[in-house]
Coordinates of C-alpha atoms in Angstrom, one line a residue:
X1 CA 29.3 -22.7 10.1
X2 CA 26.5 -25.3 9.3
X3 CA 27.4 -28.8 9.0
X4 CA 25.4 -32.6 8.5
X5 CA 28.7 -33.9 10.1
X6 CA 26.8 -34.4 13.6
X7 CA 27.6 -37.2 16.0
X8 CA 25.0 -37.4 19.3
X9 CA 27.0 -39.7 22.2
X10 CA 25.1 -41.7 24.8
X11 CA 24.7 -39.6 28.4
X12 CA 27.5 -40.1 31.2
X13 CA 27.4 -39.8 34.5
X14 CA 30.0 -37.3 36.2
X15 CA 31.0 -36.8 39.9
X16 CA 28.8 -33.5 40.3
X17 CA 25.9 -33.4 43.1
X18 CA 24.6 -30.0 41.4
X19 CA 24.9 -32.0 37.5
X20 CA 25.9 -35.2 37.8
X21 CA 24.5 -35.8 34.1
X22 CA 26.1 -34.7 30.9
X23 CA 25.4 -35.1 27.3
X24 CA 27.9 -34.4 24.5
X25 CA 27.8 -34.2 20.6
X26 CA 30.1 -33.6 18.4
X27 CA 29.7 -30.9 15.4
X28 CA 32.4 -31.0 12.6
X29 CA 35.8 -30.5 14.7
X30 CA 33.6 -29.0 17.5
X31 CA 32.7 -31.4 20.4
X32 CA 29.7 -29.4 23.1
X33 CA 28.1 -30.2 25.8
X34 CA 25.5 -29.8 28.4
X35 CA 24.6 -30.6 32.2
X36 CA 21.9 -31.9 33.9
X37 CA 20.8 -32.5 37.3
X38 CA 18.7 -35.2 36.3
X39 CA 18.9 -38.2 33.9
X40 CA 14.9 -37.8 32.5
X41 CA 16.2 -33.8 31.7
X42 CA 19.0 -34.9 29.8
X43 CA 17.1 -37.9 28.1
X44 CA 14.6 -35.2 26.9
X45 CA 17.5 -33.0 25.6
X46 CA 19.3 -35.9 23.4
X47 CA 16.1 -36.9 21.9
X48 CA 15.6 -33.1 20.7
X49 CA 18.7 -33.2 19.2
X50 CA 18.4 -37.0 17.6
X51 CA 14.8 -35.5 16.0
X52 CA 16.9 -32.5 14.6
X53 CA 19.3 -34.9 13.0
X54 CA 16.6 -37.0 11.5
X55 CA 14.9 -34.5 9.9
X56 CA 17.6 -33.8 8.4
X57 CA 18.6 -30.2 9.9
X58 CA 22.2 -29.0 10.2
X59 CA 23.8 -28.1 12.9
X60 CA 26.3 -25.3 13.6
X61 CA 29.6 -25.9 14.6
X62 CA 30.6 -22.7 16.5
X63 CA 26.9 -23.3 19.2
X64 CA 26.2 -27.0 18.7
X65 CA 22.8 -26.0 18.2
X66 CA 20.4 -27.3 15.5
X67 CA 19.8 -24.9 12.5
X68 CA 16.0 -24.4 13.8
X69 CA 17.3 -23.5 17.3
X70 CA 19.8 -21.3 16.0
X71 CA 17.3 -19.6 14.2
X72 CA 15.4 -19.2 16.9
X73 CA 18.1 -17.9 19.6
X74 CA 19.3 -15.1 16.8
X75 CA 15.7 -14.2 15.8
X76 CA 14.9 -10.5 16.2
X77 CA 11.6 -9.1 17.1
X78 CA 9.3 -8.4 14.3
X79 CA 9.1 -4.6 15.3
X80 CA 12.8 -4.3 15.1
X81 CA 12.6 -6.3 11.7
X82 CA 10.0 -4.0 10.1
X83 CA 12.3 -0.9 11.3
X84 CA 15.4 -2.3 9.1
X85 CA 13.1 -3.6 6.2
X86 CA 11.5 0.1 5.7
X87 CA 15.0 1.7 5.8
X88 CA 16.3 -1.5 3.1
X89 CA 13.2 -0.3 0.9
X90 CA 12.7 2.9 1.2
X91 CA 15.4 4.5 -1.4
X92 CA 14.0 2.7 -4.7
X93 CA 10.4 3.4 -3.3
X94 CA 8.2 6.6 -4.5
X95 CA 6.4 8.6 -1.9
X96 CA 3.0 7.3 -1.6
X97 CA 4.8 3.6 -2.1
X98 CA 6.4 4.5 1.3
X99 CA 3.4 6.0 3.1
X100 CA 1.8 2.6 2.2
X101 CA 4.5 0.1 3.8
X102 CA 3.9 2.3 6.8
X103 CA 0.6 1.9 7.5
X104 CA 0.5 -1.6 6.2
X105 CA 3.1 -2.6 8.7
X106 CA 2.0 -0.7 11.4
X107 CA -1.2 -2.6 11.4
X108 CA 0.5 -6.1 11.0
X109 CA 2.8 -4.7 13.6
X110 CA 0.2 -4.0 16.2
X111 CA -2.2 -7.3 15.5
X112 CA 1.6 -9.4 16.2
X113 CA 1.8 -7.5 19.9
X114 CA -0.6 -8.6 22.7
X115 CA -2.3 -5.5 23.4
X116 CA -3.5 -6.7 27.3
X117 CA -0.1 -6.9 28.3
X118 CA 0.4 -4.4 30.9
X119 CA 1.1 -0.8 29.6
X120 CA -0.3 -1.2 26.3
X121 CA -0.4 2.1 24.4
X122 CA -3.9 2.8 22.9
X123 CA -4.3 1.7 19.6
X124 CA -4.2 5.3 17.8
X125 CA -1.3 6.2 19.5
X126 CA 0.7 3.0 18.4
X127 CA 0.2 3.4 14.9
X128 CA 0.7 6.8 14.8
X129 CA 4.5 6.6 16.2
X130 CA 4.5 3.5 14.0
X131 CA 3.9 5.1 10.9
X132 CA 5.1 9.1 11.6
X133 CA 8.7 8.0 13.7
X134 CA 9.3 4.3 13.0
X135 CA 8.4 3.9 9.5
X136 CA 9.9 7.4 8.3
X137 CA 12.9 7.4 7.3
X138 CA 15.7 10.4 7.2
X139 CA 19.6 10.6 6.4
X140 CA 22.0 11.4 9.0
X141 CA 25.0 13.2 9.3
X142 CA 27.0 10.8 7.1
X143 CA 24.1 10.7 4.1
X144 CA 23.0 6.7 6.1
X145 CA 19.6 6.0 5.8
X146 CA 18.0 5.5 9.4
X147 CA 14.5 5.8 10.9
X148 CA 13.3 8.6 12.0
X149 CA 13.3 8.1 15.8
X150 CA 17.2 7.4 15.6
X151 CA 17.8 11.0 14.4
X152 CA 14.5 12.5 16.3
X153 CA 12.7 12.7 19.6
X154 CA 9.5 11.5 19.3
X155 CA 6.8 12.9 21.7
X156 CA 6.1 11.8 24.8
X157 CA 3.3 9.4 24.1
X158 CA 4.3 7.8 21.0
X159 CA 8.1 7.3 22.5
X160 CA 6.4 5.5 25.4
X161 CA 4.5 3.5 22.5
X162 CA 7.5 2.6 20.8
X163 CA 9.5 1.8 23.9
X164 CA 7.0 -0.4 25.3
X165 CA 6.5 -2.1 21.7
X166 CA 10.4 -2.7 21.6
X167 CA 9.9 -4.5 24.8
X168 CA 6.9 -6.9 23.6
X169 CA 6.9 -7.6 20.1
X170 CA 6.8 -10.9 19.1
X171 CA 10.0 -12.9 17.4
X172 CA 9.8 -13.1 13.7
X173 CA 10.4 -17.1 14.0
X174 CA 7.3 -17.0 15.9
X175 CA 5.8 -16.5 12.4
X176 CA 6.3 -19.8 11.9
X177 CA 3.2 -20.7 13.4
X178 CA 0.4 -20.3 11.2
X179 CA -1.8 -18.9 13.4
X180 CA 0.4 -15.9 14.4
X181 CA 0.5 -15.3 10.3
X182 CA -3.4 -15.7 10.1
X183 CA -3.9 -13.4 13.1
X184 CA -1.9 -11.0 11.0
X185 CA -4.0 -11.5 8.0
X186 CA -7.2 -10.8 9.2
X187 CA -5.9 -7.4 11.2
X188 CA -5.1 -6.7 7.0
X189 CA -8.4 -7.7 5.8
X190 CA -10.4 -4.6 8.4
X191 CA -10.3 -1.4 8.3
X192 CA -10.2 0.7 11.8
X193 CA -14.3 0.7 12.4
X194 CA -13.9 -3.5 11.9
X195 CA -15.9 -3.7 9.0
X196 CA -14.2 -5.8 5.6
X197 CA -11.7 -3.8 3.6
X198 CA -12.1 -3.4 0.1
X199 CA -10.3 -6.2 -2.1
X200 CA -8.0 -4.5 -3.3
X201 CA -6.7 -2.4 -0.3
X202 CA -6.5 -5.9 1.1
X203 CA -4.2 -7.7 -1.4
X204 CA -2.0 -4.3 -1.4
X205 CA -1.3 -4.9 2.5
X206 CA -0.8 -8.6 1.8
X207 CA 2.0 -7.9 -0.7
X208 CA 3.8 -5.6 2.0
X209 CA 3.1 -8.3 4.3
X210 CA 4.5 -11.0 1.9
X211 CA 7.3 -8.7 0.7
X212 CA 9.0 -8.2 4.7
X213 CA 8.5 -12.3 5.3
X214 CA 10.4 -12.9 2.6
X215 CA 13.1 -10.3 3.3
X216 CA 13.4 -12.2 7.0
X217 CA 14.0 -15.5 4.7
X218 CA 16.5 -13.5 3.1
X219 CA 18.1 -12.7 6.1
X220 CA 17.9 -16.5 7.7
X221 CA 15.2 -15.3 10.5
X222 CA 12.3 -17.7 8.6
X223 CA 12.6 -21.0 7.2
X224 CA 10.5 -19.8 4.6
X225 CA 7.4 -17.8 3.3
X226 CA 5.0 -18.8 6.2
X227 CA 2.4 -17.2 3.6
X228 CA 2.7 -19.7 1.0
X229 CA 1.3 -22.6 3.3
X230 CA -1.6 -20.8 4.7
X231 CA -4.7 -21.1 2.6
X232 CA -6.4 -17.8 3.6
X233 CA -8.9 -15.4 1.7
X234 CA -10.3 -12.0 2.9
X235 CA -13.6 -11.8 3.5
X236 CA -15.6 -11.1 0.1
X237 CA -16.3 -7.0 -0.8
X238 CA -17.7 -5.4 -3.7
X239 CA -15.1 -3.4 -5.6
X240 CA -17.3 -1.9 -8.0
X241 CA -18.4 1.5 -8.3
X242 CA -21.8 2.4 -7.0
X243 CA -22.9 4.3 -9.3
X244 CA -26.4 5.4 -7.4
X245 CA -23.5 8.3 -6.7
X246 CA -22.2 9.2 -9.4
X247 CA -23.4 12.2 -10.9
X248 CA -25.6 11.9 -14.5
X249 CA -23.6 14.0 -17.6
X250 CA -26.3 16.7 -16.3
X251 CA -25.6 17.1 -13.2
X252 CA -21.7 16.8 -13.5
X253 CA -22.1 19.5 -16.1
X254 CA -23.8 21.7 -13.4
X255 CA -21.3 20.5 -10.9
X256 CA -18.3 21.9 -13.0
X257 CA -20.1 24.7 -13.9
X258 CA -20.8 25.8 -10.3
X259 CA -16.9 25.8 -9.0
X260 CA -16.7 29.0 -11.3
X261 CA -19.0 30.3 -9.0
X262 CA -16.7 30.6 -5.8
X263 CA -14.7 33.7 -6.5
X264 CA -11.4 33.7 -8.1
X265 CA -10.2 30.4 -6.9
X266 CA -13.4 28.5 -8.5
X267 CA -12.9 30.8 -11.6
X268 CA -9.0 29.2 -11.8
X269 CA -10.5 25.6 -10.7
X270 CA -12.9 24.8 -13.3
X271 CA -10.8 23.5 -16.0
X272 CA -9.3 21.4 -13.1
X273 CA -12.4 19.6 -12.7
X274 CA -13.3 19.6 -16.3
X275 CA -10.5 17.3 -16.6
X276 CA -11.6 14.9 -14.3
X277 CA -14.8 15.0 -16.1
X278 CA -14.2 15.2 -19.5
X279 CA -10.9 13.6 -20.1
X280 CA -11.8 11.0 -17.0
X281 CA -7.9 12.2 -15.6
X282 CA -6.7 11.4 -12.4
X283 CA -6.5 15.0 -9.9
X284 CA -2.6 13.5 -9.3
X285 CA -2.4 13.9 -13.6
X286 CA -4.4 17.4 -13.6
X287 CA -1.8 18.3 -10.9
X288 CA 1.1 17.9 -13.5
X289 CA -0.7 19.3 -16.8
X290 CA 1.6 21.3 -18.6
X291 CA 0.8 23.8 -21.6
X292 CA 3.4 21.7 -24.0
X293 CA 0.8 18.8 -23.0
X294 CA -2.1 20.9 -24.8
X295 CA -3.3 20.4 -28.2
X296 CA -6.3 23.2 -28.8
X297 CA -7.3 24.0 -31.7
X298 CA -9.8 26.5 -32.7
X299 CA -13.2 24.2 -33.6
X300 CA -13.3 20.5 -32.4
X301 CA -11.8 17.8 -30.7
X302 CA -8.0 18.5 -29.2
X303 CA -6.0 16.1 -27.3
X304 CA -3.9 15.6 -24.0
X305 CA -0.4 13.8 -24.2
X306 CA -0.2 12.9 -20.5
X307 CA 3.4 12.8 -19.2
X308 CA 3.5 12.5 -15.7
X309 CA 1.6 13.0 -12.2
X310 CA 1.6 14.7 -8.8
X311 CA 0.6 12.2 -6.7
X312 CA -0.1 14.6 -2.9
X313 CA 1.7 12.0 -0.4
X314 CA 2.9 14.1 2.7
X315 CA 6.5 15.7 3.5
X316 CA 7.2 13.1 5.5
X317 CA 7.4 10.7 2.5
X318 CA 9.1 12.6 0.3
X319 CA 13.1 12.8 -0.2
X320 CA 12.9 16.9 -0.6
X321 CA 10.2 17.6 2.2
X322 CA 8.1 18.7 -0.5
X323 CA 4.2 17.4 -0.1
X324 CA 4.4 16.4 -3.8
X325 CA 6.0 14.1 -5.8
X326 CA 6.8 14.1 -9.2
X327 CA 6.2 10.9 -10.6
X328 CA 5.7 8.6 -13.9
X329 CA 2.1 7.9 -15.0
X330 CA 0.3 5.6 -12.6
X331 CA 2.1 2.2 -12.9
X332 CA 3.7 3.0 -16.5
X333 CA 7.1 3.5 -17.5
X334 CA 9.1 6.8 -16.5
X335 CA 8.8 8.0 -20.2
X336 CA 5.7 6.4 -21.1
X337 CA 2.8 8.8 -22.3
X338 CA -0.9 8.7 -22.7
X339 CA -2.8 10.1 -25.5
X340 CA -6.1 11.0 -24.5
X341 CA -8.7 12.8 -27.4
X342 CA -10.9 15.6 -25.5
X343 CA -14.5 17.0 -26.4
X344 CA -14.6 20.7 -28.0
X345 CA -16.4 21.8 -24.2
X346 CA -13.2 20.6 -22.4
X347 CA -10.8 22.9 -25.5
X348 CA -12.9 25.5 -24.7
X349 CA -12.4 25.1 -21.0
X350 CA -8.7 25.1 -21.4
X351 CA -8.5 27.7 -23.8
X352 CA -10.3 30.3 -21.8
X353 CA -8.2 29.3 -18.6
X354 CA -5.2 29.9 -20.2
X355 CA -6.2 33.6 -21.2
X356 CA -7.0 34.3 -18.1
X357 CA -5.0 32.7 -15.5
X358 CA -1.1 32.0 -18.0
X359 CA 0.7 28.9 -16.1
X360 CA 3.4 28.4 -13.6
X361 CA 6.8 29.0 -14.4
X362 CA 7.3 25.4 -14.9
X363 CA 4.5 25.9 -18.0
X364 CA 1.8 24.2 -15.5
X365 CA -2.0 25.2 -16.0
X366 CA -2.8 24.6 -12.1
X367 CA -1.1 26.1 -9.2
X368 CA -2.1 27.3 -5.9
X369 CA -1.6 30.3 -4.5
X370 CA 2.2 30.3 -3.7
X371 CA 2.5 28.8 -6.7
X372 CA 3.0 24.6 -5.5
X373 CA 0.8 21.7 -6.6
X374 CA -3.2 22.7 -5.7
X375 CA -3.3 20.7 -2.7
X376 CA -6.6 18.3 -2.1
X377 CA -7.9 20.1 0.7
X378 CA -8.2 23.3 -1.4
X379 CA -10.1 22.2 -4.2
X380 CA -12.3 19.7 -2.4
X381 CA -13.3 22.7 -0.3
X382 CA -14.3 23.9 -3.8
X383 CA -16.2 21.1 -4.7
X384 CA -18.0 20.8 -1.2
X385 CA -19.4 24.3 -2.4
X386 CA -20.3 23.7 -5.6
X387 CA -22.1 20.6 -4.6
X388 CA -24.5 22.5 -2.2
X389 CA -25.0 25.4 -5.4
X390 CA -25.9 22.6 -7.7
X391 CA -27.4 20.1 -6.0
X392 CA -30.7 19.5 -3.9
X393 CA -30.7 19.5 -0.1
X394 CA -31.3 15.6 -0.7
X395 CA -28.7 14.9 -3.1
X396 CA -26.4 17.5 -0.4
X397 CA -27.0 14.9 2.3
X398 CA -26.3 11.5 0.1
X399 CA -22.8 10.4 -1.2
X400 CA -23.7 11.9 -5.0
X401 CA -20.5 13.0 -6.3
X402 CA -19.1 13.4 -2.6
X403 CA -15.7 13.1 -3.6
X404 CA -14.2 15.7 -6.9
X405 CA -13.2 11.5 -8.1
X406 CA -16.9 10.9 -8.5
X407 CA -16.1 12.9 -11.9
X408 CA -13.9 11.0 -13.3
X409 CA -16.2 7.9 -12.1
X410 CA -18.7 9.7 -14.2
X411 CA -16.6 10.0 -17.2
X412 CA -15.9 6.6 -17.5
X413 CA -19.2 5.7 -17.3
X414 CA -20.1 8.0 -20.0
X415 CA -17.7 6.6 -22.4
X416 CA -18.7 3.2 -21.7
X417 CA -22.5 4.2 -22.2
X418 CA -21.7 6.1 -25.4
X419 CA -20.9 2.6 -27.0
X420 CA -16.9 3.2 -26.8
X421 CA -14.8 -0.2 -27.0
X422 CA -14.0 -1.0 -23.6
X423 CA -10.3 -1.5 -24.3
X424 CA -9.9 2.0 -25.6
X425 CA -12.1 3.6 -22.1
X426 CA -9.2 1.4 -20.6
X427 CA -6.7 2.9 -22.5
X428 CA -7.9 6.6 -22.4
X429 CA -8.7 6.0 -18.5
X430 CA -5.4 4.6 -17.9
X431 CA -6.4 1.9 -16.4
X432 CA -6.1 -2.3 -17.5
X433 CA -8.9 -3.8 -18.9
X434 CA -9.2 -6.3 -16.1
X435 CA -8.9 -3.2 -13.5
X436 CA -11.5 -1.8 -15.8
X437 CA -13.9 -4.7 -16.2
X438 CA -13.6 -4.7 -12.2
X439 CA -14.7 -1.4 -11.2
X440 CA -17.1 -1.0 -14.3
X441 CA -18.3 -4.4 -14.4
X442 CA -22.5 -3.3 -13.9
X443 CA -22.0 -1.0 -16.8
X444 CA -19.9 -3.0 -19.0
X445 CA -22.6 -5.7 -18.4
X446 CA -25.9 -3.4 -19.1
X447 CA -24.0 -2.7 -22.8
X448 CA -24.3 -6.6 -23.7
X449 CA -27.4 -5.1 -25.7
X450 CA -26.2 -3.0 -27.8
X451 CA -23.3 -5.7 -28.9
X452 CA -26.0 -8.1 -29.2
X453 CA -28.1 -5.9 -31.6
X454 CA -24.8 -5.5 -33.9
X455 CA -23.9 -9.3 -34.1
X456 CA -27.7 -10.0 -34.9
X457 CA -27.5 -7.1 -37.1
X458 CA -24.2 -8.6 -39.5
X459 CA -25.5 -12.3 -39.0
X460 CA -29.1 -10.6 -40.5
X461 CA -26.7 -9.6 -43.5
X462 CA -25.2 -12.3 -44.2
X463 CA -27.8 -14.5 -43.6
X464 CA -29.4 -13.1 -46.0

């Protein structure tokens, strides 16, 4: 128990030739003490005490010990810290939430752990048993959530990693000291070739970060948030899109034309990457399109009422070892839906897919072969094809459309251009306005014109 009722006594000597000094203190009921064999060591020791007392710390009855010291003596290393914080978050956490504390803390992990200490694992090696064995979580034999290397054998090399990380890991009361905390903040702010990290992968590490200092407060392993005293920024990036690669309407036309040309699975693809294109969806949000989603009618515009998402996140991160997870809308509400109005080309798209292809049992339009969630490496195989069909051997060897998300890039950017409000792109895209005004902020920008030529256009009106 922690007490202010503390009372520090002069030294004494004592008939001892191995500790003829000795100090004593009382805490609550409790009276302690300690030997010396000199009187400058215990001098030094009652003035450590006297300076916790007049700052004001308490002491604890059952060790005598201030409450920093005792903080200190019960600390646990930060790598056996992180290990109980993943397992305290990972029930309420979805799938790719969890793959993200992983390799967040495995890279704070490693910066807090002097890697030219004798017997240091390479750095691949460490994070990978970090993020695939220490990070991972699984349920035992009575339903308890544990890590993964508890239930597991890890291999060779990454059981030697963790074993030798167990060993040298720094205290979490070491974070104290600001510099351990900034030396963890800048590991954050690189990716693995050095170079900055992009804003906002940065401030998603930094909340992980933040989020397992404050469960050590919680816990009584930190004083407080070490963070909120360091004045710290990441080294300045450019979020926005560069759109030098994203494909023109033309050529993203000829881009999701050409997937039709690669056999059966192009043929069953196209409408996939229509909707990135033409209804500017996510591939996790095309992964989860359903036929009840549909509106089609014959002649003009139809609509999507988005429902849900596929985000791809591993079986490792998933509670039913699937490599999917079926999820809400991108930061929305479980039940929450999205509306999104789509051009006659994209009905058509749809329309024809469905004659020809039906849906999943579950009423889903795509499916891969044995019938799961189109997984990322099959359709950007696709698109790697199509890209060399429909564009030139110069445009082949640049980033244009590199990536089947360039499409949706692309059909934000056209609805922007096309004069549409920027809080309904927002809306339509899913995204915030801020998030929107971030990514999109050249484009935005170049419309200032065309707003400019409609005030000057009403004030004309009036003015007259």
């Amino acid at each position: 128990m922690l007490t202010y009722d503390v009372r520090i006594w002069g030294i004494r000597a004592r008939n001892s030739k191995s500790a003829p000094f000795q100090l004593r203190w009382r805490v609550g009921p409790e009276v302690h003490q300690e030997r010396f064999q000199t009187k400058t060591q215990a001098d030094g020791r009652r003035s450590e005490l006297m300076s916790a007392l007049r700052k004001g710390q308490q002491f604890d009855t059952d060790t005598g010990l201030p409450a920093d010291e005792l903080r200190e003596k019960n600390s646990p290393t930060w790598y056996a810290h992180t290990c109980e914080y993943v397992v305290m978050k990972w029930p309420g956490a979805a799938g790719k939430q969890r793959a993200s504390i992983a390799e967040s803390l495995a890279v704070v992990t490693a910066a807090l752990t002097d890697q030219r200490k004798r017997g240091a694992p390479p750095a691949d090696v460490l994070r990978r048993a970090l993020q695939q064995w220490a990070y991972q979580c699984r349920r035992d034999g009575n339903g308890e959530l544990v890590n993964r290397l508890a239930l597991e054998d890890p291999p060779e090399e990454e059981a030697g990693a963790l074993d030798w990380l167990a060993k040298h890991s720094m205290k979490v009361s070491e974070l104290a000291d600001a510099t351990k905390t900034r030396q963890a903040l800048t590991a954050l702010s690189l990716r693995l070739d050095r170079k900055p990290a992009a804003e906002n992968t940065f401030r998603r590490k930094r909340a992980v970060f933040s989020n397992a200092l404050r469960y050590a407060v919680e816990r009584g392993a930190l004083p407080g948030n070490p963070l909120a005293r360091i004045d710290w920024d990441p080294p300045q990036t450019d979020d926005e899109v560069d759109f030098q690669y994203v494909p023109s309407p033309r050529q993203a036309m000829t881009l999701v034309r050409g997937v039709a040309e690669d056999g059966l699975r192009g043929e069953h693809l196209e409408a996939f990457f229509g909707c990135l294109y033409f209804a500017a969806m996510r591939p996790s949000e095309v992964a989860d399109l359903k036929k009840s989603n549909c509106r089609l009618p014959d002649s003009g515009w139809g609509e999507l009422l988005l429902r849900g998402s596929r985000p791809e996140v591993g079986s490792g991160w998933t509670d039913d070892g699937e490599s999917y997870e079926a999820r809400a809308l991108k930061r929305r509400a479980r039940k929450t839906t999205r509306p999104v109005p789509i051009p006659p080309v994209l009905v058509g798209l749809l329309r024809e897919h469905l004659e020809r292809h039906r849906t999943a049992p579950d009423g889903r339009l795509f499916r891969a072969v044995n019938g799961g969630r189109v997984r990322s490496t099959e359709y950007t195989e696709v698109w790697k094809r199509a890209r060399e069909r429909a564009l030139t051997p110069e445009e082949v060897a640049s980033p244009l459309a590199e990536v089947p998300y360039s499409l949706r890039h692309a059909g934000v950017s056209l609805w922007i251009r096309a004069g549409v409000d920027p809080t309904e792109v927002a809306r339509r895209a899913g995204h915030s306005p801020a998030v929107l005004w971030r990514f999109y902020a050249k484009i935005l920008r170049g419309q200032e014109h065309q707003a400019n030529a409609l005030i000057e256009a009403h004030l004309g009106d009036e003015v007259g």
